[in-house]
mmCIF file of C-alpha atoms and ligand atoms in Angstrom:
data_model
loop_
_atom_site.group_PDB
_atom_site.id
_atom_site.type_symbol
_atom_site.label_atom_id
_atom_site.label_comp_id
_atom_site.label_asym_id
_atom_site.label_seq_id
_atom_site.Cartn_x
_atom_site.Cartn_y
_atom_site.Cartn_z
ATOM 1 C CA MET A 216 11.201 63.727 44.109
ATOM 2 C CA ARG A 217 8.314 65.744 45.461
ATOM 3 C CA LYS A 218 6.413 64.083 48.296
ATOM 4 C CA PRO A 219 2.694 63.757 47.504
ATOM 5 C CA PHE A 220 0.476 66.041 49.557
ATOM 6 C CA ILE A 221 -3.240 65.396 49.991
ATOM 7 C CA ALA A 222 -5.339 68.008 51.788
ATOM 8 C CA GLY A 223 -9.027 67.909 52.637
ATOM 9 C CA ASN A 224 -10.793 71.282 52.616
ATOM 10 C CA TRP A 225 -13.940 70.839 54.688
ATOM 11 C CA LYS A 226 -15.212 74.332 53.800
ATOM 12 C CA MET A 227 -18.164 75.520 55.922
ATOM 13 C CA ASN A 228 -19.189 71.991 56.965
ATOM 14 C CA THR A 229 -19.189 69.750 60.051
ATOM 15 C CA ASP A 230 -19.992 70.658 63.667
ATOM 16 C CA SER A 231 -18.246 70.233 67.014
ATOM 17 C CA TYR A 232 -19.001 66.511 67.064
ATOM 18 C CA THR A 233 -18.650 65.507 63.414
ATOM 19 C CA SER A 234 -15.416 67.479 62.877
ATOM 20 C CA VAL A 235 -13.641 65.463 65.571
ATOM 21 C CA GLN A 236 -15.272 62.237 64.410
ATOM 22 C CA LEU A 237 -14.243 62.805 60.807
ATOM 23 C CA ALA A 238 -10.665 63.596 61.842
ATOM 24 C CA LYS A 239 -10.480 60.444 63.961
ATOM 25 C CA ASP A 240 -11.989 58.270 61.238
ATOM 26 C CA VAL A 241 -9.464 59.577 58.708
ATOM 27 C CA ALA A 242 -6.587 59.036 61.153
ATOM 28 C CA HIS A 243 -7.634 55.470 61.982
ATOM 29 C CA GLY A 244 -8.162 54.621 58.333
ATOM 30 C CA LEU A 245 -4.659 55.786 57.440
ATOM 31 C CA GLU A 246 -2.831 54.273 60.418
ATOM 32 C CA ASP A 247 -1.284 51.441 58.414
ATOM 33 C CA ILE A 248 0.312 53.834 55.904
ATOM 34 C CA ALA A 249 1.646 56.247 58.536
ATOM 35 C CA GLY A 250 5.262 55.680 57.467
ATOM 36 C CA HIS A 251 4.588 56.121 53.757
ATOM 37 C CA PRO A 252 5.941 59.156 51.943
ATOM 38 C CA VAL A 253 2.796 61.238 51.773
ATOM 39 C CA ASP A 254 1.780 64.399 53.620
ATOM 40 C CA VAL A 255 -1.863 64.545 54.675
ATOM 41 C CA ALA A 256 -3.736 67.541 56.060
ATOM 42 C CA VAL A 257 -7.310 68.337 56.996
ATOM 43 C CA ILE A 258 -8.640 71.876 56.864
ATOM 44 C CA PRO A 259 -11.660 72.380 59.158
ATOM 45 C CA PRO A 260 -13.614 75.586 59.804
ATOM 46 C CA PHE A 261 -11.761 77.934 62.213
ATOM 47 C CA VAL A 262 -13.934 77.143 65.205
ATOM 48 C CA TYR A 263 -13.191 73.405 65.110
ATOM 49 C CA ILE A 264 -9.458 73.621 64.454
ATOM 50 C CA SER A 265 -8.422 73.275 68.097
ATOM 51 C CA ALA A 266 -10.635 70.242 68.650
ATOM 52 C CA VAL A 267 -9.321 68.596 65.473
ATOM 53 C CA VAL A 268 -5.703 69.359 66.415
ATOM 54 C CA GLY A 269 -6.400 67.652 69.749
ATOM 55 C CA ALA A 270 -7.987 64.626 68.096
ATOM 56 C CA LEU A 271 -5.002 64.242 65.748
ATOM 57 C CA SER A 272 -2.250 64.925 68.298
ATOM 58 C CA THR A 273 -0.855 61.389 68.113
ATOM 59 C CA TYR A 274 -1.177 61.049 64.331
ATOM 60 C CA GLN A 275 0.898 62.323 61.448
ATOM 61 C CA ILE A 276 -1.922 64.332 59.950
ATOM 62 C CA ALA A 277 -1.483 68.070 59.826
ATOM 63 C CA VAL A 278 -4.217 70.636 60.301
ATOM 64 C CA GLY A 279 -4.746 73.754 58.226
ATOM 65 C CA ALA A 280 -7.015 76.791 58.159
ATOM 66 C CA GLN A 281 -9.200 77.932 55.274
ATOM 67 C CA ASP A 282 -8.239 81.593 55.492
ATOM 68 C CA VAL A 283 -6.227 84.077 57.549
ATOM 69 C CA TYR A 284 -5.819 87.836 57.923
ATOM 70 C CA PHE A 285 -2.525 89.561 57.211
ATOM 71 C CA GLU A 286 -2.191 91.658 60.349
ATOM 72 C CA HIS A 287 -0.516 90.261 63.442
ATOM 73 C CA LYS A 288 -3.013 91.596 65.995
ATOM 74 C CA GLY A 289 -5.160 94.589 66.817
ATOM 75 C CA ALA A 290 -8.470 96.203 65.926
ATOM 76 C CA PHE A 291 -9.575 93.912 63.079
ATOM 77 C CA THR A 292 -12.912 92.656 64.309
ATOM 78 C CA GLY A 293 -13.717 89.150 63.197
ATOM 79 C CA GLU A 294 -10.301 88.378 61.730
ATOM 80 C CA ILE A 295 -7.781 85.689 62.697
ATOM 81 C CA SER A 296 -4.008 86.209 62.517
ATOM 82 C CA PRO A 297 -1.272 83.822 61.405
ATOM 83 C CA ALA A 298 0.097 83.906 64.962
ATOM 84 C CA MET A 299 -3.252 82.737 66.346
ATOM 85 C CA LEU A 300 -3.404 79.857 63.889
ATOM 86 C CA LYS A 301 0.158 78.868 64.682
ATOM 87 C CA ASP A 302 -0.630 79.094 68.395
ATOM 88 C CA ILE A 303 -3.431 76.519 68.164
ATOM 89 C CA GLY A 304 -1.409 74.040 66.125
ATOM 90 C CA CYS A 305 -2.158 74.888 62.504
ATOM 91 C CA ALA A 306 0.560 74.090 60.006
ATOM 92 C CA TYR A 307 -1.059 75.130 56.725
ATOM 93 C CA VAL A 308 -3.385 77.852 55.528
ATOM 94 C CA LEU A 309 -5.305 78.236 52.277
ATOM 95 C CA CYS A 310 -4.848 81.618 50.617
ATOM 96 C CA GLY A 311 -7.003 82.735 47.709
ATOM 97 C CA HIS A 312 -9.334 79.766 47.533
ATOM 98 C CA SER A 313 -11.744 80.320 44.620
ATOM 99 C CA GLU A 314 -14.697 80.783 46.954
ATOM 100 C CA ARG A 315 -12.835 83.590 48.685
ATOM 101 C CA ARG A 316 -11.855 85.139 45.365
ATOM 102 C CA HIS A 317 -15.282 84.890 43.750
ATOM 103 C CA VAL A 318 -17.815 84.847 46.602
ATOM 104 C CA ILE A 319 -16.016 87.051 49.140
ATOM 105 C CA LYS A 320 -14.311 89.098 46.357
ATOM 106 C CA GLU A 321 -10.745 88.881 47.620
ATOM 107 C CA THR A 322 -8.213 90.512 45.315
ATOM 108 C CA ASP A 323 -4.788 89.299 44.247
ATOM 109 C CA GLU A 324 -3.291 92.110 46.344
ATOM 110 C CA LEU A 325 -5.074 90.993 49.524
ATOM 111 C CA ILE A 326 -4.195 87.362 48.864
ATOM 112 C CA ASN A 327 -0.545 88.344 48.396
ATOM 113 C CA LYS A 328 -0.528 90.030 51.813
ATOM 114 C CA LYS A 329 -2.058 86.911 53.360
ATOM 115 C CA VAL A 330 0.548 84.633 51.763
ATOM 116 C CA SER A 331 3.389 86.825 52.942
ATOM 117 C CA ALA A 332 2.047 87.306 56.487
ATOM 118 C CA SER A 333 1.380 83.586 56.809
ATOM 119 C CA ILE A 334 4.982 82.722 56.058
ATOM 120 C CA SER A 335 6.260 85.391 58.444
ATOM 121 C CA GLY A 336 3.953 83.917 61.068
ATOM 122 C CA GLY A 337 5.371 80.416 60.615
ATOM 123 C CA LEU A 338 2.554 78.920 58.551
ATOM 124 C CA LEU A 339 2.785 77.107 55.216
ATOM 125 C CA PRO A 340 0.428 78.807 52.759
ATOM 126 C CA ILE A 341 -1.333 76.950 49.963
ATOM 127 C CA LEU A 342 -1.883 79.578 47.274
ATOM 128 C CA CYS A 343 -4.935 78.608 45.196
ATOM 129 C CA VAL A 344 -5.324 79.746 41.594
ATOM 130 C CA GLY A 345 -7.657 78.858 38.760
ATOM 131 C CA GLU A 346 -9.712 80.200 35.879
ATOM 132 C CA LEU A 347 -13.467 80.632 35.448
ATOM 133 C CA ILE A 348 -15.232 78.690 32.689
ATOM 134 C CA GLU A 349 -15.642 81.868 30.591
ATOM 135 C CA GLU A 350 -11.916 82.490 30.874
ATOM 136 C CA ARG A 351 -11.098 78.940 29.738
ATOM 137 C CA LYS A 352 -13.514 79.231 26.821
ATOM 138 C CA ALA A 353 -11.897 82.529 25.835
ATOM 139 C CA ASN A 354 -8.451 80.840 25.899
ATOM 140 C CA LYS A 355 -7.431 82.970 28.855
ATOM 141 C CA THR A 356 -6.495 80.164 31.261
ATOM 142 C CA GLU A 357 -2.763 80.780 31.022
ATOM 143 C CA GLU A 358 -3.109 84.551 31.328
ATOM 144 C CA VAL A 359 -5.383 84.314 34.394
ATOM 145 C CA VAL A 360 -3.381 81.659 36.220
ATOM 146 C CA LYS A 361 -0.120 83.447 35.456
ATOM 147 C CA ARG A 362 -1.490 86.705 36.865
ATOM 148 C CA GLN A 363 -2.790 84.999 40.012
ATOM 149 C CA VAL A 364 0.533 83.238 40.618
ATOM 150 C CA GLU A 365 2.676 86.325 39.944
ATOM 151 C CA LYS A 366 0.535 88.682 41.995
ATOM 152 C CA GLY A 367 0.004 86.129 44.758
ATOM 153 C CA LEU A 368 3.755 85.690 45.138
ATOM 154 C CA ALA A 369 4.744 89.325 44.557
ATOM 155 C CA GLY A 370 7.660 90.446 46.690
ATOM 156 C CA LEU A 371 8.388 87.029 48.195
ATOM 157 C CA SER A 372 12.071 86.189 48.510
ATOM 158 C CA PRO A 373 13.153 82.684 47.426
ATOM 159 C CA GLU A 374 13.529 81.750 51.120
ATOM 160 C CA LYS A 375 9.960 82.788 51.841
ATOM 161 C CA PHE A 376 8.683 81.212 48.631
ATOM 162 C CA SER A 377 10.099 77.836 49.658
ATOM 163 C CA ALA A 378 7.294 77.633 52.275
ATOM 164 C CA VAL A 379 4.605 77.890 49.583
ATOM 165 C CA THR A 380 2.501 75.116 48.056
ATOM 166 C CA LEU A 381 0.461 75.989 44.981
ATOM 167 C CA ALA A 382 -2.950 74.594 44.131
ATOM 168 C CA TYR A 383 -4.460 74.741 40.662
ATOM 169 C CA GLU A 384 -8.228 74.616 40.987
ATOM 170 C CA PRO A 385 -10.171 75.433 37.834
ATOM 171 C CA VAL A 386 -13.265 77.188 39.173
ATOM 172 C CA TRP A 387 -15.532 75.286 36.769
ATOM 173 C CA ALA A 388 -14.375 72.006 38.305
ATOM 174 C CA ILE A 389 -14.984 72.926 41.944
ATOM 175 C CA GLY A 390 -18.011 71.231 43.432
ATOM 176 C CA THR A 391 -19.464 70.597 39.982
ATOM 177 C CA GLY A 392 -18.489 66.976 39.414
ATOM 178 C CA LEU A 393 -16.619 68.183 36.303
ATOM 179 C CA THR A 394 -12.976 67.279 36.847
ATOM 180 C CA ALA A 395 -10.279 68.676 34.600
ATOM 181 C CA THR A 396 -8.935 65.845 32.497
ATOM 182 C CA PRO A 397 -5.510 64.681 33.648
ATOM 183 C CA GLN A 398 -4.115 66.271 30.463
ATOM 184 C CA GLN A 399 -5.795 69.618 31.157
ATOM 185 C CA ALA A 400 -4.431 69.557 34.706
ATOM 186 C CA GLN A 401 -0.931 68.578 33.565
ATOM 187 C CA GLU A 402 -0.863 71.335 30.973
ATOM 188 C CA VAL A 403 -1.577 74.067 33.540
ATOM 189 C CA HIS A 404 0.633 72.530 36.239
ATOM 190 C CA SER A 405 3.535 72.403 33.824
ATOM 191 C CA MET A 406 2.947 76.036 32.856
ATOM 192 C CA ILE A 407 2.916 77.023 36.561
ATOM 193 C CA ARG A 408 6.169 75.160 37.175
ATOM 194 C CA GLN A 409 7.827 76.930 34.253
ATOM 195 C CA LEU A 410 6.636 80.233 35.635
ATOM 196 C CA ILE A 411 8.089 79.380 39.067
ATOM 197 C CA ALA A 412 11.372 78.478 37.369
ATOM 198 C CA LYS A 413 11.402 81.900 35.755
ATOM 199 C CA LEU A 414 10.640 83.624 39.056
ATOM 200 C CA TYR A 415 12.758 81.530 41.430
ATOM 201 C CA GLY A 416 15.041 79.281 39.390
ATOM 202 C CA ASN A 417 14.829 75.693 38.352
ATOM 203 C CA GLN A 418 15.744 74.062 41.640
ATOM 204 C CA LEU A 419 12.973 75.719 43.634
ATOM 205 C CA ALA A 420 10.569 75.059 40.756
ATOM 206 C CA GLN A 421 11.400 71.359 40.908
ATOM 207 C CA GLU A 422 10.928 71.285 44.677
ATOM 208 C CA THR A 423 7.612 73.155 44.744
ATOM 209 C CA ARG A 424 4.465 71.108 45.130
ATOM 210 C CA ILE A 425 1.534 71.940 42.881
ATOM 211 C CA LEU A 426 -1.754 70.368 43.953
ATOM 212 C CA TYR A 427 -4.781 69.851 41.735
ATOM 213 C CA GLY A 428 -8.268 70.553 43.078
ATOM 214 C CA GLY A 429 -11.750 70.356 41.589
ATOM 215 C CA SER A 430 -14.075 67.372 41.971
ATOM 216 C CA VAL A 431 -11.319 64.986 43.016
ATOM 217 C CA LYS A 432 -12.850 61.597 43.849
ATOM 218 C CA PRO A 433 -11.489 58.148 44.706
ATOM 219 C CA ASP A 434 -11.931 57.053 41.093
ATOM 220 C CA ASN A 435 -10.015 59.910 39.441
ATOM 221 C CA ALA A 436 -7.280 60.519 42.047
ATOM 222 C CA ALA A 437 -4.748 57.962 40.801
ATOM 223 C CA GLU A 438 -4.906 59.112 37.182
ATOM 224 C CA LEU A 439 -4.483 62.770 38.184
ATOM 225 C CA MET A 440 -1.560 61.846 40.444
ATOM 226 C CA ARG A 441 0.142 60.009 37.584
ATOM 227 C CA GLN A 442 0.690 63.328 35.790
ATOM 228 C CA GLN A 443 4.271 64.487 36.016
ATOM 229 C CA ASP A 444 3.521 67.905 37.503
ATOM 230 C CA VAL A 445 0.579 66.958 39.736
ATOM 231 C CA ASP A 446 2.124 66.568 43.183
ATOM 232 C CA GLY A 447 -0.962 66.282 45.306
ATOM 233 C CA LEU A 448 -4.669 66.949 45.593
ATOM 234 C CA LEU A 449 -6.838 69.532 47.309
ATOM 235 C CA VAL A 450 -10.087 67.727 47.988
ATOM 236 C CA GLY A 451 -13.353 69.464 48.865
ATOM 237 C CA GLY A 452 -16.606 67.505 48.861
ATOM 238 C CA ALA A 453 -14.995 64.070 48.943
ATOM 239 C CA SER A 454 -12.976 64.993 52.047
ATOM 240 C CA LEU A 455 -16.208 65.085 54.066
ATOM 241 C CA SER A 456 -16.405 61.304 53.722
ATOM 242 C CA ALA A 457 -13.637 59.570 55.677
ATOM 243 C CA LYS A 458 -13.956 56.572 53.384
ATOM 244 C CA ASP A 459 -13.541 58.625 50.191
ATOM 245 C CA PHE A 460 -10.729 60.779 51.573
ATOM 246 C CA ILE A 461 -8.843 57.698 52.768
ATOM 247 C CA ALA A 462 -9.293 56.102 49.342
ATOM 248 C CA ILE A 463 -7.912 59.266 47.677
ATOM 249 C CA VAL A 464 -4.846 59.270 49.946
ATOM 250 C CA ARG A 465 -4.277 55.574 49.277
ATOM 251 C CA ALA A 466 -4.577 56.120 45.536
ATOM 252 C CA SER A 467 -1.838 58.749 45.806
ATOM 253 C CA VAL A 468 0.937 56.783 47.543
HETATM 254 P P1 LIG B 584 -14.424 69.971 45.376
HETATM 255 O O1 LIG B 584 -13.700 71.247 45.991
HETATM 256 O O2 LIG B 584 -13.477 68.790 45.565
HETATM 257 O O3 LIG B 584 -15.691 69.805 46.142
HETATM 258 O O4 LIG B 584 -14.635 70.233 43.925
HETATM 259 C C1 LIG B 584 -12.333 71.474 45.848
HETATM 260 C C2 LIG B 584 -11.922 72.743 46.544
HETATM 261 O O5 LIG B 584 -12.687 73.719 46.527
HETATM 262 O O6 LIG B 584 -10.844 72.815 47.152
#
């Protein structure tokens, strides 16, 4: 059985006070289910990660980063390495989030380097994939997602791949209030799992967690989580409300 994994991507939100407050509110609200089989992570902006790690030091809530660079150190002005993230207590890192693909124009090749470097640096990457609305309408969802998964994982050995979580986030569902139906999510998740089985064998495919993201809310979380191949949720907007994020975690255990 795959352990549910709920992660809150705060994106470019919060400040030095509200990031710590939000982390503490989430931690307090989940205290009574601390022993339950669910992994929870929050993903603040880089500059608040240390403060949030400090606030969560006595709780079983992991902290992640929203991005990373693939080099270890050196003359890469403005970038942050996997080693730096590890050093300040990050466990997870998002790679290839749709806003980085489509706003910042990251390529599959760059994302692949980030995934690989993250694992080498001791982080657990969450590789995000998902189609644009035009691609879905043109029946290209499978082709696009397949390409993003294959290129994102290119060259990874099975040992390295076992550190990876995948996240299917249809771009048209992110921040729009339009959630994929549970059936639409299941269909793509199942396709991704079959692809992983082809690339890495059935056992690793069965062990790999595939999260769904895109307008996840307290009232649609349980139904999404009931789908056989939906193993967790990557929550954006709703993770900025402690109450909503807590409700989503509770709906998932
Ligand atoms: P959303 O974002 O929940 O606000 O749609 C999800 C994401 O971008 O990870």
